[in-house]
């Protein structure tokens, strides 16, 4: 078990009890919600409990404990009842027979929208897992832009999954931890939910760099006594000085988080003793004037370190965070970081965007200040039309998750821009027309080029002209996706007819360069087909986008070439398939029954073999795949190894089970169970009792003390297989039983 400095468990969470966890959740929500809301939450729990009843997690625990844990995480943020209800139901649409209309009927449109926003897109087919994951992100982000509570639920979901990650294989642990560090922890940071952000980071760090993580934990534990002594002495001196000044304040030591310490050590190539804010104190007061009064007292008591003072009250972070930060040379010559904030600021720093729903009037009447604080979400909606999922996620990382620079207008107003922003980004942030008419810029009173990289504290003055207009070169200069979108939209609207003509000319020119005949590539309907694939609207809009540089000409032409080659290959495959079928027929006399149990196009005498990747058995829906030289390979219809390319589809052929077959078939099944004495013998005895022949067996114990058993057995059909798997599931301490390629 590992704890952070607050004593909070980061890994190895204890076993849960459903009734205890439900009682804990209801105890939390009754503090800040009325009885009617609490009754709705209980109804949501009952629906989720019933829907998830047959399911278990990889740990072997009932699945309902996961949505309960997610709801509890969000209830600790004191978020509204609607979100708690959606958290309890967030997996029922994806994993059970419950539908969105049923949720809407029971709990309303708002809950249904939130549940839909966090539901993955498993019902669609994608070429790769990466494509599917990117589309999941896209759906979540766009739903988040309409209601930020979607991502708050997703953060709670991810946090509980990270807390129980030890039950996954090591490769999955690393993949999920990396994704958490790249996407979800930055989202929590951007939304100001620091409690979730820090725990996500520490847990990800623990799985991605276990040696460095535990080494840092050990170093922190070794110096804990000294650190506590320094922090306690600092607090005592500060409390006395504040008391003398009659300032009411809460003074506490602030816990440090392992990943933030590790990042600072790595960034500056320092060891633990050189981290300035390792010793930290937090002061919470009632008013903003008190904050600055405390700052004066702190600087009077100790010498401040230069360049280590930050005023996030005057210039709040984009995630709504506000505090004064200063680092001083304190007790025994050690540097101590001191944060000073009001109670309102402290609540926002703890709950972030979730603080908006702590009071019902905020959620019902709206809050202009809140909308302004999460205005960056509107950028996401602007990217929706012009971005494919990969571009959207890249834009999110660039504009939303990257660092920020704070620059000033000549009037002294502060603008926040992503790191790497240039004067053009500043101009477009002020107003779209200012960006379009920009012809130059002054930074700190001096003329600079439009590709000058803005720095914190720069004062920027944009020079405009009535005749000014964007240049295509600007797309390579600007640093934010928002600016690129506005520049592209200008070209899209201003010169549409010219862009269509130019786009067609560019495609024809590129086709000639690659030695293709444009007329052969551009078959009727082909432009429209590619336009839809690229989310470009109509064929005219696609040509226009190519003309103004919104879509690279080579990427469009490569689509034409790819479809052209597929057409040629399809025709070749059609001819090959017909010839191959004739050759595959055996020259033996026609028999009434198939010796393999499979009929190909109604013919019993075609060379057939069962695919080992999915081991189909009678009762499974099957398809045939014409191989070269090995006859027809028979796969389950849901086999992940076929059907991914047009060539695959062209080589597939109709097959059916011979209803009269009496063959036995080999099937591989995977079993996950608790590693107790006699488990394997009990499974074998169960199979022996059913007179099931075991062809092969392999068993091993993983790092989580779970037994992973792989069996190959002989069965007659899928109904017998279902019966066998059900019997094994009933054995005590067996968690999961499934066919080896993921079937149930």
mmCIF file of C-alpha atoms in Angstrom, residues 16-26 41 45 48-49 63-75 84 87-90 160:
data_model
loop_
_atom_site.group_PDB
_atom_site.id
_atom_site.type_symbol
_atom_site.label_atom_id
_atom_site.label_comp_id
_atom_site.label_asym_id
_atom_site.label_seq_id
_atom_site.Cartn_x
_atom_site.Cartn_y
_atom_site.Cartn_z
ATOM 1 C CA UNK A 16 -15.604 -2.975 -1.334
ATOM 2 C CA UNK A 17 -19.009 -3.870 0.025
ATOM 3 C CA UNK A 18 -22.014 -2.708 -1.988
ATOM 4 C CA UNK A 19 -24.238 -1.802 0.976
ATOM 5 C CA UNK A 20 -21.423 0.007 2.774
ATOM 6 C CA UNK A 21 -20.506 2.017 -0.357
ATOM 7 C CA UNK A 22 -24.140 2.940 -1.042
ATOM 8 C CA UNK A 23 -24.566 4.106 2.554
ATOM 9 C CA UNK A 24 -21.359 6.161 2.222
ATOM 10 C CA UNK A 25 -22.613 7.817 -0.985
ATOM 11 C CA UNK A 26 -25.985 8.668 0.531
ATOM 12 C CA UNK A 41 -30.219 8.955 -6.683
ATOM 13 C CA UNK A 45 -28.726 3.088 -8.069
ATOM 14 C CA UNK A 48 -27.881 0.369 -12.303
ATOM 15 C CA UNK A 49 -27.697 -2.434 -9.714
ATOM 16 C CA UNK A 63 -19.601 -4.422 -11.371
ATOM 17 C CA UNK A 64 -22.045 -2.099 -9.577
ATOM 18 C CA UNK A 65 -19.214 -1.082 -7.245
ATOM 19 C CA UNK A 66 -17.595 0.836 -10.123
ATOM 20 C CA UNK A 67 -20.500 3.264 -10.849
ATOM 21 C CA UNK A 68 -21.006 3.572 -7.080
ATOM 22 C CA UNK A 69 -17.362 4.583 -6.649
ATOM 23 C CA UNK A 70 -17.588 7.092 -9.554
ATOM 24 C CA UNK A 71 -20.729 8.659 -8.074
ATOM 25 C CA UNK A 72 -18.996 8.924 -4.677
ATOM 26 C CA UNK A 73 -15.945 10.631 -6.207
ATOM 27 C CA UNK A 74 -18.222 13.250 -7.793
ATOM 28 C CA UNK A 75 -20.391 13.602 -4.681
ATOM 29 C CA UNK A 84 -24.485 11.935 -9.574
ATOM 30 C CA UNK A 87 -22.494 8.771 -12.888
ATOM 31 C CA UNK A 88 -24.445 5.815 -11.452
ATOM 32 C CA UNK A 89 -25.876 5.075 -14.924
ATOM 33 C CA UNK A 90 -22.833 5.954 -17.042
ATOM 34 C CA UNK A 160 -11.669 4.814 -10.178
#
